Amino acid sequence: MHSIDSMPARIEAEPPFLHDLALVEEHAWTLLEGGASDRRSPCHALAIATLSDEGPQVRTVTLRQADRAAASLRFNADARAGLVRQLMADPRAGVHAYHAAQQTQIRLRARAVLHRDDAVALVTWERTNPSAKRCYLVPPPGSPSGAPASGLPSSLERRRPRDEESDAGFSHFCVVELKIESIDWLHVHAIHKRRARFDLRDGRWQGTWLTP
Ligand SMILES: Cc1cc2nc3c(=O)[nH]c(=O)nc-3n(C[C@H](O)[C@H](O)[C@H](O)COP(=O)(O)O)c2cc1C
């Protein structure tokens, strides 16, 4: 919470979205699209929560694609990871991002569609650079390791794999597509706080202001 003393002496220019839900929707998608296209964006590393037998689980993933028209996000994952196993059992996911410079938190409710060994997985794999492909050559993520280790074959610890070496990883490769069902947007400026929610109904976003 900001005290009066910590508030800026000068009231800053009001962002245009303060009174306009359509601009809030635009703002939310601009942040997500920036997260996919700009690796320095705070929205490039998203937190994704899933349901497991042991309760909720949350971890970071790297946003690869944000498609506003399709209302979807994509990231890549190891098909053997807990994340993918949990999404196979229950496709519901929560996503969180906080863009500090924009003072904006975005929370999404989504359903995952998993692409393994299909056209989407193949095209994405072909576009993935060799050092990222190397991540799929390790033993199952989270499996016990007798010693401190990266899991990579020692011959690949310090160099990029050649195509024929990295292609063995494709059998573990999964593209996770998140079909977004709702967006909860929160702007936390000291003076002009705002919150809005957008639900996808029959292919159209229905927006409503909420009390922050
Ligand atoms: C900055 C960062 C980016 C990450 N990106 C991904 C990613 O895109 N895909 C992925 O499967 N794991 C990614 N991870 C690893 C996951 O956070 C997590 O460790 C992995 O999914 C295993 O956790 P799980 O057992 O819950 O699946 C990333 C971790 C960090 C710290």
Short mmCIF file of C-alpha atoms and ligand atoms in Angstrom, two decimals:
data_model
loop_
_atom_site.label_atom_id
_atom_site.label_comp_id
_atom_site.label_asym_id
_atom_site.label_seq_id
_atom_site.Cartn_x
_atom_site.Cartn_y
_atom_site.Cartn_z
CA MET A 1 0.00 0.00 0.00
CA HIS A 2 1.20 3.51 -0.79
CA SER A 3 0.90 6.11 1.95
CA ILE A 4 -0.02 9.68 1.01
CA ASP A 5 3.63 10.65 1.70
CA SER A 6 4.97 8.20 -0.82
CA MET A 7 2.61 9.38 -3.58
CA PRO A 8 4.24 11.42 -6.33
CA ALA A 9 3.82 15.19 -5.73
CA ARG A 10 2.77 15.67 -9.35
CA ILE A 11 -0.19 13.71 -10.68
CA GLU A 12 1.15 11.98 -13.74
CA ALA A 13 -0.63 12.02 -17.08
CA GLU A 14 -3.53 9.59 -16.99
CA PRO A 15 -3.13 6.55 -19.18
CA PRO A 16 -5.84 6.52 -21.87
CA PHE A 17 -7.26 3.18 -20.72
CA LEU A 18 -8.54 4.53 -17.40
CA HIS A 19 -12.07 5.02 -18.72
CA ASP A 20 -12.16 2.72 -21.71
CA LEU A 21 -12.55 -1.07 -21.53
CA ALA A 22 -11.64 -1.54 -25.20
CA LEU A 23 -8.29 0.16 -24.52
CA VAL A 24 -7.76 -2.07 -21.46
CA GLU A 25 -8.28 -5.14 -23.65
CA GLU A 26 -5.81 -3.67 -26.14
CA HIS A 27 -3.32 -2.99 -23.33
CA ALA A 28 -3.55 -6.55 -21.99
CA TRP A 29 -2.88 -8.02 -25.44
CA THR A 30 -0.07 -5.56 -26.14
CA LEU A 31 1.69 -6.78 -22.98
CA LEU A 32 1.17 -10.45 -23.91
CA GLU A 33 2.28 -9.93 -27.52
CA GLY A 34 5.33 -8.01 -26.26
CA GLY A 35 6.08 -10.94 -23.96
CA ALA A 36 6.23 -13.27 -26.95
CA SER A 37 8.27 -11.00 -29.24
CA ASP A 38 10.65 -9.30 -26.77
CA ARG A 39 12.83 -11.51 -24.58
CA ARG A 40 13.51 -8.54 -22.25
CA SER A 41 9.81 -8.06 -21.55
CA PRO A 42 8.70 -9.09 -18.04
CA CYS A 43 5.87 -10.96 -19.76
CA HIS A 44 8.39 -13.19 -21.58
CA ALA A 45 8.68 -15.36 -18.45
CA LEU A 46 5.19 -16.24 -17.30
CA ALA A 47 4.11 -18.19 -14.25
CA ILE A 48 1.74 -21.04 -15.04
CA ALA A 49 -0.24 -22.88 -12.40
CA THR A 50 -1.71 -26.35 -12.78
CA LEU A 51 -3.61 -28.76 -10.58
CA SER A 52 -1.84 -31.83 -9.25
CA ASP A 53 -2.65 -34.61 -6.79
CA GLU A 54 -0.47 -32.71 -4.31
CA GLY A 55 -2.35 -29.44 -4.79
CA PRO A 56 -1.60 -26.43 -7.02
CA GLN A 57 1.82 -26.25 -8.72
CA VAL A 58 3.32 -23.13 -10.27
CA ARG A 59 6.44 -22.59 -12.39
CA THR A 60 7.99 -20.27 -14.98
CA VAL A 61 7.67 -20.84 -18.72
CA THR A 62 8.93 -18.87 -21.72
CA LEU A 63 6.22 -17.29 -23.82
CA ARG A 64 6.79 -18.11 -27.53
CA GLN A 65 3.61 -16.91 -29.15
CA ALA A 66 0.60 -14.74 -28.29
CA ASP A 67 -2.20 -14.86 -30.85
CA ARG A 68 -4.92 -12.35 -30.14
CA ALA A 69 -7.22 -13.51 -32.96
CA ALA A 70 -7.07 -17.10 -31.70
CA ALA A 71 -7.09 -16.02 -28.02
CA SER A 72 -4.16 -18.30 -27.36
CA LEU A 73 -0.61 -18.42 -26.02
CA ARG A 74 2.06 -20.99 -26.77
CA PHE A 75 5.14 -22.22 -25.00
CA ASN A 76 7.33 -25.28 -25.38
CA ALA A 77 7.78 -27.94 -22.73
CA ASP A 78 9.26 -31.34 -22.08
CA ALA A 79 6.43 -33.85 -22.45
CA ARG A 80 7.81 -35.82 -19.48
CA ALA A 81 7.65 -32.85 -17.07
CA GLY A 82 5.13 -32.63 -14.24
CA LEU A 83 3.63 -29.59 -15.95
CA VAL A 84 2.59 -31.58 -19.03
CA ARG A 85 1.49 -34.62 -17.03
CA GLN A 86 -0.74 -32.36 -14.93
CA LEU A 87 -2.22 -30.69 -18.01
CA MET A 88 -2.94 -34.12 -19.52
CA ALA A 89 -4.90 -35.03 -16.39
CA ASP A 90 -6.63 -31.64 -16.16
CA PRO A 91 -6.17 -29.05 -18.93
CA ARG A 92 -7.14 -26.10 -16.75
CA ALA A 93 -4.32 -23.63 -16.12
CA GLY A 94 -3.80 -20.26 -14.48
CA VAL A 95 -1.24 -17.82 -15.88
CA HIS A 96 0.31 -14.85 -14.13
CA ALA A 97 2.48 -11.97 -15.31
CA TYR A 98 3.43 -8.68 -13.69
CA HIS A 99 4.78 -5.87 -15.84
CA ALA A 100 6.36 -3.51 -13.30
CA ALA A 101 7.02 -0.62 -15.71
CA GLN A 102 3.37 -0.74 -16.79
CA GLN A 103 2.26 -1.33 -13.18
CA THR A 104 0.01 -4.03 -14.52
CA GLN A 105 -0.74 -7.56 -13.40
CA ILE A 106 -2.34 -9.98 -15.84
CA ARG A 107 -3.99 -13.20 -14.76
CA LEU A 108 -5.44 -15.64 -17.25
CA ARG A 109 -7.69 -18.64 -16.98
CA ALA A 110 -6.94 -21.05 -19.80
CA ARG A 111 -7.32 -24.60 -21.09
CA ALA A 112 -4.31 -26.37 -22.56
CA VAL A 113 -4.14 -28.21 -25.85
CA LEU A 114 -0.98 -30.33 -26.06
CA HIS A 115 0.80 -30.75 -29.40
CA ARG A 116 3.05 -33.78 -29.49
CA ASP A 117 4.31 -35.35 -32.67
CA ASP A 118 1.83 -33.36 -34.74
CA ALA A 119 2.19 -30.66 -37.41
CA VAL A 120 2.38 -27.84 -34.83
CA ALA A 121 5.09 -29.66 -32.86
CA LEU A 122 7.06 -30.40 -36.04
CA VAL A 123 6.98 -26.84 -37.42
CA THR A 124 7.88 -25.40 -33.99
CA TRP A 125 10.73 -27.91 -33.55
CA GLU A 126 12.16 -26.99 -36.94
CA ARG A 127 12.19 -23.31 -35.91
CA THR A 128 13.78 -24.02 -32.52
CA ASN A 129 17.49 -23.25 -32.27
CA PRO A 130 19.92 -26.11 -31.55
CA SER A 131 20.88 -24.96 -28.05
CA ALA A 132 17.21 -24.86 -27.03
CA LYS A 133 16.68 -28.31 -28.61
CA ARG A 134 19.48 -29.58 -26.39
CA CYS A 135 17.17 -29.19 -23.34
CA TYR A 136 15.16 -32.19 -24.54
CA LEU A 137 18.14 -34.58 -24.42
CA VAL A 138 18.17 -34.82 -20.62
CA PRO A 139 16.61 -37.55 -18.42
CA PRO A 140 13.01 -36.78 -17.37
CA PRO A 141 12.85 -33.35 -15.67
CA GLY A 142 12.56 -33.76 -11.91
CA SER A 143 13.95 -37.32 -11.93
CA PRO A 144 16.49 -38.01 -9.16
CA SER A 145 20.13 -37.40 -10.05
CA GLY A 146 22.86 -39.17 -8.09
CA ALA A 147 25.16 -36.16 -8.44
CA PRO A 148 24.86 -32.43 -9.17
CA ALA A 149 24.33 -32.41 -12.94
CA SER A 150 22.69 -30.63 -15.86
CA GLY A 151 21.46 -33.96 -17.18
CA LEU A 152 23.08 -33.33 -20.58
CA PRO A 153 25.42 -35.90 -22.10
CA SER A 154 28.91 -34.65 -21.12
CA SER A 155 29.84 -34.33 -24.82
CA LEU A 156 27.12 -31.67 -25.19
CA GLU A 157 27.71 -29.72 -21.98
CA ARG A 158 29.76 -27.04 -23.69
CA ARG A 159 28.74 -27.04 -27.31
CA ARG A 160 25.67 -26.79 -29.49
CA PRO A 161 24.43 -30.16 -30.69
CA ARG A 162 24.49 -30.92 -34.40
CA ASP A 163 21.05 -31.41 -35.97
CA GLU A 164 21.31 -35.18 -35.98
CA GLU A 165 22.23 -35.10 -32.25
CA SER A 166 19.46 -32.73 -31.16
CA ASP A 167 16.74 -34.39 -33.22
CA ALA A 168 16.61 -37.24 -30.70
CA GLY A 169 14.96 -34.69 -28.39
CA PHE A 170 11.88 -34.35 -30.62
CA SER A 171 10.24 -37.39 -29.02
CA HIS A 172 10.13 -35.41 -25.74
CA PHE A 173 9.07 -32.12 -27.29
CA CYS A 174 5.63 -30.68 -26.63
CA VAL A 175 4.06 -27.40 -27.67
CA VAL A 176 1.56 -26.25 -25.09
CA GLU A 177 -1.19 -24.10 -26.53
CA LEU A 178 -3.23 -22.24 -23.94
CA LYS A 179 -6.73 -21.33 -25.07
CA ILE A 180 -7.52 -18.28 -22.98
CA GLU A 181 -10.98 -18.17 -21.42
CA SER A 182 -10.66 -15.12 -19.24
CA ILE A 183 -8.29 -12.21 -18.60
CA ASP A 184 -8.09 -10.41 -15.27
CA TRP A 185 -6.20 -7.12 -15.71
CA LEU A 186 -5.12 -5.01 -12.73
CA HIS A 187 -3.40 -1.62 -12.94
CA VAL A 188 -1.84 -0.64 -9.62
CA HIS A 189 -0.92 3.02 -10.01
CA ALA A 190 -0.99 4.82 -6.62
CA ILE A 191 -3.66 7.25 -7.76
CA HIS A 192 -5.60 5.69 -10.58
CA LYS A 193 -6.06 2.01 -9.75
CA ARG A 194 -8.23 0.00 -12.08
CA ARG A 195 -9.26 -3.63 -12.55
CA ALA A 196 -11.14 -5.24 -15.40
CA ARG A 197 -12.08 -8.73 -16.46
CA PHE A 198 -12.72 -10.12 -19.93
CA ASP A 199 -14.50 -13.40 -20.57
CA LEU A 200 -14.58 -15.11 -23.94
CA ARG A 201 -18.20 -16.00 -24.74
CA ASP A 202 -19.24 -17.35 -28.14
CA GLY A 203 -16.01 -16.07 -29.66
CA ARG A 204 -16.39 -12.51 -28.32
CA TRP A 205 -14.69 -10.87 -25.36
CA GLN A 206 -17.13 -9.49 -22.80
CA GLY A 207 -15.43 -6.94 -20.60
CA THR A 208 -16.45 -5.55 -17.24
CA TRP A 209 -14.84 -3.19 -14.72
CA LEU A 210 -14.15 -4.63 -11.26
CA THR A 211 -13.26 -2.96 -8.01
CA PRO A 212 -9.47 -3.29 -7.74
C1 LIG B 1 13.31 -18.36 -16.82
C2 LIG B 1 12.75 -19.76 -16.94
C3 LIG B 1 12.11 -20.14 -18.10
C4 LIG B 1 11.59 -21.42 -18.25
N1 LIG B 1 10.95 -21.77 -19.40
C5 LIG B 1 10.39 -23.00 -19.51
C6 LIG B 1 9.62 -23.34 -20.67
O1 LIG B 1 9.42 -22.54 -21.59
N2 LIG B 1 9.11 -24.59 -20.73
C7 LIG B 1 9.28 -25.50 -19.71
O2 LIG B 1 8.74 -26.62 -19.83
N3 LIG B 1 9.98 -25.21 -18.61
C8 LIG B 1 10.53 -23.97 -18.48
N4 LIG B 1 11.23 -23.64 -17.34
C9 LIG B 1 11.38 -24.67 -16.29
C10 LIG B 1 10.09 -24.77 -15.47
O3 LIG B 1 9.95 -23.60 -14.68
C11 LIG B 1 10.07 -25.99 -14.55
O4 LIG B 1 11.27 -26.04 -13.82
C12 LIG B 1 9.88 -27.28 -15.34
O5 LIG B 1 8.67 -27.23 -16.08
C13 LIG B 1 9.80 -28.48 -14.39
O6 LIG B 1 8.78 -28.25 -13.45
P1 LIG B 1 7.48 -29.21 -13.35
O7 LIG B 1 7.97 -30.46 -12.74
O8 LIG B 1 6.51 -28.45 -12.54
O9 LIG B 1 7.00 -29.42 -14.77
C14 LIG B 1 11.74 -22.36 -17.18
C15 LIG B 1 12.35 -21.95 -16.00
C16 LIG B 1 12.85 -20.68 -15.88
C17 LIG B 1 13.48 -20.29 -14.58
#
